[in-house]
Structures are given as C-alpha cells and as structure tokens.
Amino acid sequence: MLFFEGSEKKIEVVLQPGQPSLRQLEREYWQQVVAKANATILSSVHNEECDAYLLSESSLFVWEDRFLMLTCGTTTLMDAVVSFLEQFPADSLAMLSYQRKNEYQSHLQKSSFEQDVTALQQQIEGVGYQLGYLDGHHNYIYHLDRPYQPREDDATLELLMYHINGDTAQYLRSDNQTLEGIRQRLNWEALLPGFLLDDFLFEPFGYSMNAIKGDRYATMHITPQENSSYVSFETNLEGEAAALVLNALLKTLQPDSYDLISFNQQLQLDHQPGIICVDQATQPLSCGYTMRFSHYLKPPSAERSADRLSL
Amino acid sequence: MLFFEGSEKKIEVVLQPGQPSLRQLEREYWQQVVAKANATILSSVHNEECDAYLLSESSLFVWEDRFLMLTCGTTTLMDAVVSFLEQFPADSLAMLSYQRKNEYQSHLQKSSFEQDVTALQQQIEGVGYQLGYLDGHHNYIYHLDRPYQPREDDATLELLMYHINGDTAQYLRSDNQTLEGIRQRLNWEALLPGFLLDDFLFEPFGYSMNAIKGDRYATMHITPQENSSYVSFETNLEGEAAALVLNALLKTLQPDSYDLISFNQQLQLDHQPGIICVDQATQPLSCGYTMRFSHYLKPPSAERSADRLSL
C-alpha cells in the first residue's frame, strides 16, 4: 500500500498595523521559511493583493499583513513558524492560529500537536481546543490568546474529504491523467471564475492547486491513493460562491467521509443521499473567530471485506 | 487531561498436539514473558482448565495448549511474543494471531503495527488485514498463514466501548469508588454466574477484571478518564450467555461509540436508541476463523462545544 499522509498542519498569522509588508519580504525569505518545514516552492502566482506559492507539500499565501501556510506529509510546519516568530515576535502579531487535524498515521509524524504547542509556547501565550471526539475525526487548534476583530469578510471554509469514489477518483489514480484532464473534471473554470490558477501534478499521482482573485483564495490538495485517499479544499470565499464549489466537489469526488471546518461562516452543504452527521462542535475563540467542526460519513450499505495489508 | 491509552494489543497462540502443557510452565516463566511487554502480574485465579493472570496492564490467560494475552498502555506485547517464540518456534504452533486496534494516540506507542509485524515475520509467515476504514475505527490482524480447524465452541467476542456516560461512568471517575461498588454496578454475579472472579482497582482510577469458569473466560478493562474513556470486554462465551453480558454493559456504560469484533460468532446486539452502524467488515481468515468488525456510534443530538486542552 502506497501511503501518503495528506492531513494538513496549518498556520495563519495576522500582523499588527504598522508592521512592514509581508509581501515585500524577498522570495528568498519565504523560501527559507518553507524550507524549515521541509518543503520547497514549486511555483507561484501573484495579483495585486496576494502572492500564492505552490509547495512541494501544500501551499503558502502571503498578503500585505498576513500569511497562511498549509503543509502535509511529514513536514515540520512548527519549525517554520518558530523561524518566522524570530523575526516577528509576539508583540508584532494581531492574530496567530495553528491548526492540526488527526492524522491517518500519527506515529509517522516528526512531532505531535502537543509538541508543536510546546515549541509555540516559547514565543506566545495561547489557548488550545480539540473539536470532535478523540476516537473519531477531530481538529486541534492553538491560537494567540489576544482579542482580535476579524474583518467582516474574513471567513474560512475547510472541506476535508476521505475515501473518494467514482469516475474522477478513478481518473486521479490512473496512469494517463493530465493537468488539463483534472482541471476539466474539477470544473475550475465554472467554479472559480476569474481566478488565477496555479496547479501541479505529482508523480506517480497527487494534485495541488492554488487560485487567487483579489484577496480571495482557494487551494486544493489531492492524495488519491486507494484505501487512504484524502482531498482537502480550503477557501475564504463566502456564501453562494463557496457553496457552489463545495457542493460540486462533494458531488464529483463522492467521499465516504468528510469534515467541514469553518471560521466565522456557517454553510449548509448539499449532502449526497445516505450521508449523516456523526459529530459536530462549535467553539467561539478569543481571537475573534467562531470555529465550527462537523464530521459526515456514509454508513456502508453492504458488508465490506477487509483490506489485505502489504506487509 | 489525564490520558491513558486503553486500546489493547492482543496475542493468541495455540500449540500443536504433542507439545508440553503451557500450564506446567512455572509462574516464573510467565512472569518473565509478561515482563518483556513491560507489565507485571498483579494476581491470579486458577481452575481445572485455566490460569488467569491479572496484569498491571491487562490480562493473560493460559490453558493447556493455548494462551491469550492482552496488554494496553504503551506496553510492548510483541517483545513478549518474540520471547515466547524463542522457546516455541513456528513448527510447534497450530495457530497464532496478533491483533491491534487503532489507538487514540498512536504516536505515543513504542512501536507501530507494521513494526510489530516485521518483528513477528522473523519467526513466522503470516497474512495481515485491516478491518474498518483507515480514517475511522479499525482493527489490524496478522496471523500465521496455516490451516487450522478451531473447535466448535472456540468463538470470541470483543466489545470496545468509547466515551462512556451515565451514573456508572460517573462512579468510575469518582474518588469514592470501591471494588465492591464496581462489581455491584457491573452486576457480575448475575451476568457471569459461577465464574471465579479476580479484579483490581487502580489509582487514581481504572478497573481490571478476569473471570473464568471451566474453559470459558471473560475480561474487562476500564479506563474511565473523561474525554478519553475506554472500556474493553472480551469473552469466549457464546450465544445467549454472551448477549446477556454485552447488552447489559452497553446499557450500563452508555458508550457514545463502540466496536464489536468477533471470531466465529455472529451476535445481534440490542443497541440503545439512536445508535447506528457506521462501518463493518467481514473477513474469513486462513487460520480457520471468520473475523467480523462493526463500528457503532450515536450521532450527537445537540451541538457540542470543544474540549479545552490542558497544554
């Protein structure tokens, strides 16, 4: 079994007003931050508001006063965060949040969430939560414990999909896939109109995509491996525009199980028939966001057999 | 948060006919096997068929031609198995199976299932399976790949309960619990009539129980900690007698989530209202058992809040 840990670690930082622009830091600066996490920059796109870097393991988005970095696999994102905080210490920050979800194979990770937080606590004082049961899907967050007032349009959605099915899932695992073929099947042109797109196809498979339009972003990472498939989609799109994309992805990728995590946004998804919600939690955070977590799944309609392991 | 990993590792071995009796090995022998797993013998009960040892971390049952050992926490059961196999190599075995379930915090374990199997493969040739989705509850098994014909009354049930609720759960977490109080609440006298009982109360809490009657056994291990509570019950009782105990435990402990794993036995549980089956798998094994796995849970009826972490 070819295993890759798709589950992301995520850091989001907003600077205090009066700090230098993060976009004016050299590309070399971000290269070095990304390298601390054991990732590299593959490509980038830029518009008037945002620099979007596609990484060997996920993504980095940089705005004037904030940045967002997602990394997967066995990356060491906290090392990148600690390195960033050496240059931008606690009193230059307006908001910091660090998120990590339960992994498929947490014993293969180089650090645990607890260890990450211990490193972070050398620099900032924060609060941590677990949303979702420990024995099921759950999401950890640790954030700077300091009042912050997010802008009205500062809302985030994370859709984390497991065990994808159907034609597109098959295509994503096939030998003959192309970037063009994936873009068409995921229908970016219709779902992200006017967005500047940057995407990458990994060998033997795996797909990453960044898209930006003004200060809006979308990012997707696909680990299609049978038995451990995982697809994450994240955006700060809101309302109808967000619902359009998320519902289309659920329909196209047909995940057996998925989590919806949101910050300052409540979205009703069009769940496919048979899908039920098995866990949910809501938590107002002192950093100004209300975080919501829901875990959905499709109970099996027929008896399944075991997966024989390649040992 | 006081965390203890209740999830067990389990080894079951049956010797070929003609091998020396395992019961005639000295207690010192088993003490040394148990020590390899980083556990100790706390107490024991004996009848004409079986020696049942209560361990600092779970249980060991020894019959004439077979033994069964369960250990939890961060024990190294595979080290005990490897030590046993030095004295009883592959050609003395009729059956061997090693089971491990997904852990709450697998990164705290001293070895992974894959590493355990690698150690085992130095001694035996086997086959491995995963029952249940990788992103949900699942159970791993690796067994000797050799035809074996279990006796007709050789059937096993494992009921693994998470997030227990209600009065008994409260009592198990309280300061004023006693062995007698736990026995009464779990109603052993009615559920396991005629069984010889051996149980132990850990500090600050935690309860272990072994019970034997003829060649039948039952064992239970309770880790009551709020937010990570876990209770396992295992028995080779069959039919009505088994159903009586399992249904009573579900009613008393009110777990939000549980797995039923069975070998050569199919049992219909009386699920409490609101409980649904979210995964199931059936696998005939070449060692003569049909293994069944089901994961049940109760979707939340109200919105839950997050668990604040003690970091």
mmCIF file of C-alpha atoms in Angstrom, chain A residues 1 13-14 16 24 43 89 108 117 137 147 149 155 160 171-172 179 185 202 213 254 261 274 294-296 300:
data_model
loop_
_atom_site.group_PDB
_atom_site.id
_atom_site.type_symbol
_atom_site.label_atom_id
_atom_site.label_comp_id
_atom_site.label_asym_id
_atom_site.label_seq_id
_atom_site.Cartn_x
_atom_site.Cartn_y
_atom_site.Cartn_z
ATOM 1 C CA MET A 1 0.000 0.000 0.000
ATOM 2 C CA VAL A 13 -0.769 34.876 11.125
ATOM 3 C CA VAL A 14 -2.026 38.482 11.003
ATOM 4 C CA GLN A 16 -0.383 44.394 13.919
ATOM 5 C CA GLN A 24 7.875 42.987 0.437
ATOM 6 C CA SER A 43 5.729 27.736 -8.483
ATOM 7 C CA PRO A 89 7.860 38.242 17.799
ATOM 8 C CA LEU A 108 4.908 8.597 11.371
ATOM 9 C CA VAL A 117 2.343 23.708 21.014
ATOM 10 C CA HIS A 137 -12.163 12.737 13.313
ATOM 11 C CA PRO A 147 -8.621 39.962 21.390
ATOM 12 C CA GLN A 149 -11.570 41.745 15.446
ATOM 13 C CA ALA A 155 -14.246 33.794 6.828
ATOM 14 C CA LEU A 160 -11.559 17.576 4.157
ATOM 15 C CA TYR A 171 -9.096 9.094 -13.077
ATOM 16 C CA LEU A 172 -6.980 10.671 -10.336
ATOM 17 C CA LEU A 179 -3.362 18.567 -15.635
ATOM 18 C CA ARG A 185 -13.162 17.215 -14.266
ATOM 19 C CA PHE A 202 2.840 14.900 -8.781
ATOM 20 C CA LYS A 213 -8.680 36.594 -7.233
ATOM 21 C CA GLN A 254 -18.133 11.235 -3.689
ATOM 22 C CA ILE A 261 -14.465 23.170 9.378
ATOM 23 C CA GLY A 274 -27.146 8.486 2.687
ATOM 24 C CA SER A 294 -18.689 18.687 11.599
ATOM 25 C CA HIS A 295 -17.866 15.150 10.586
ATOM 26 C CA TYR A 296 -20.065 13.483 7.981
ATOM 27 C CA PRO A 300 -21.862 1.228 4.388
#
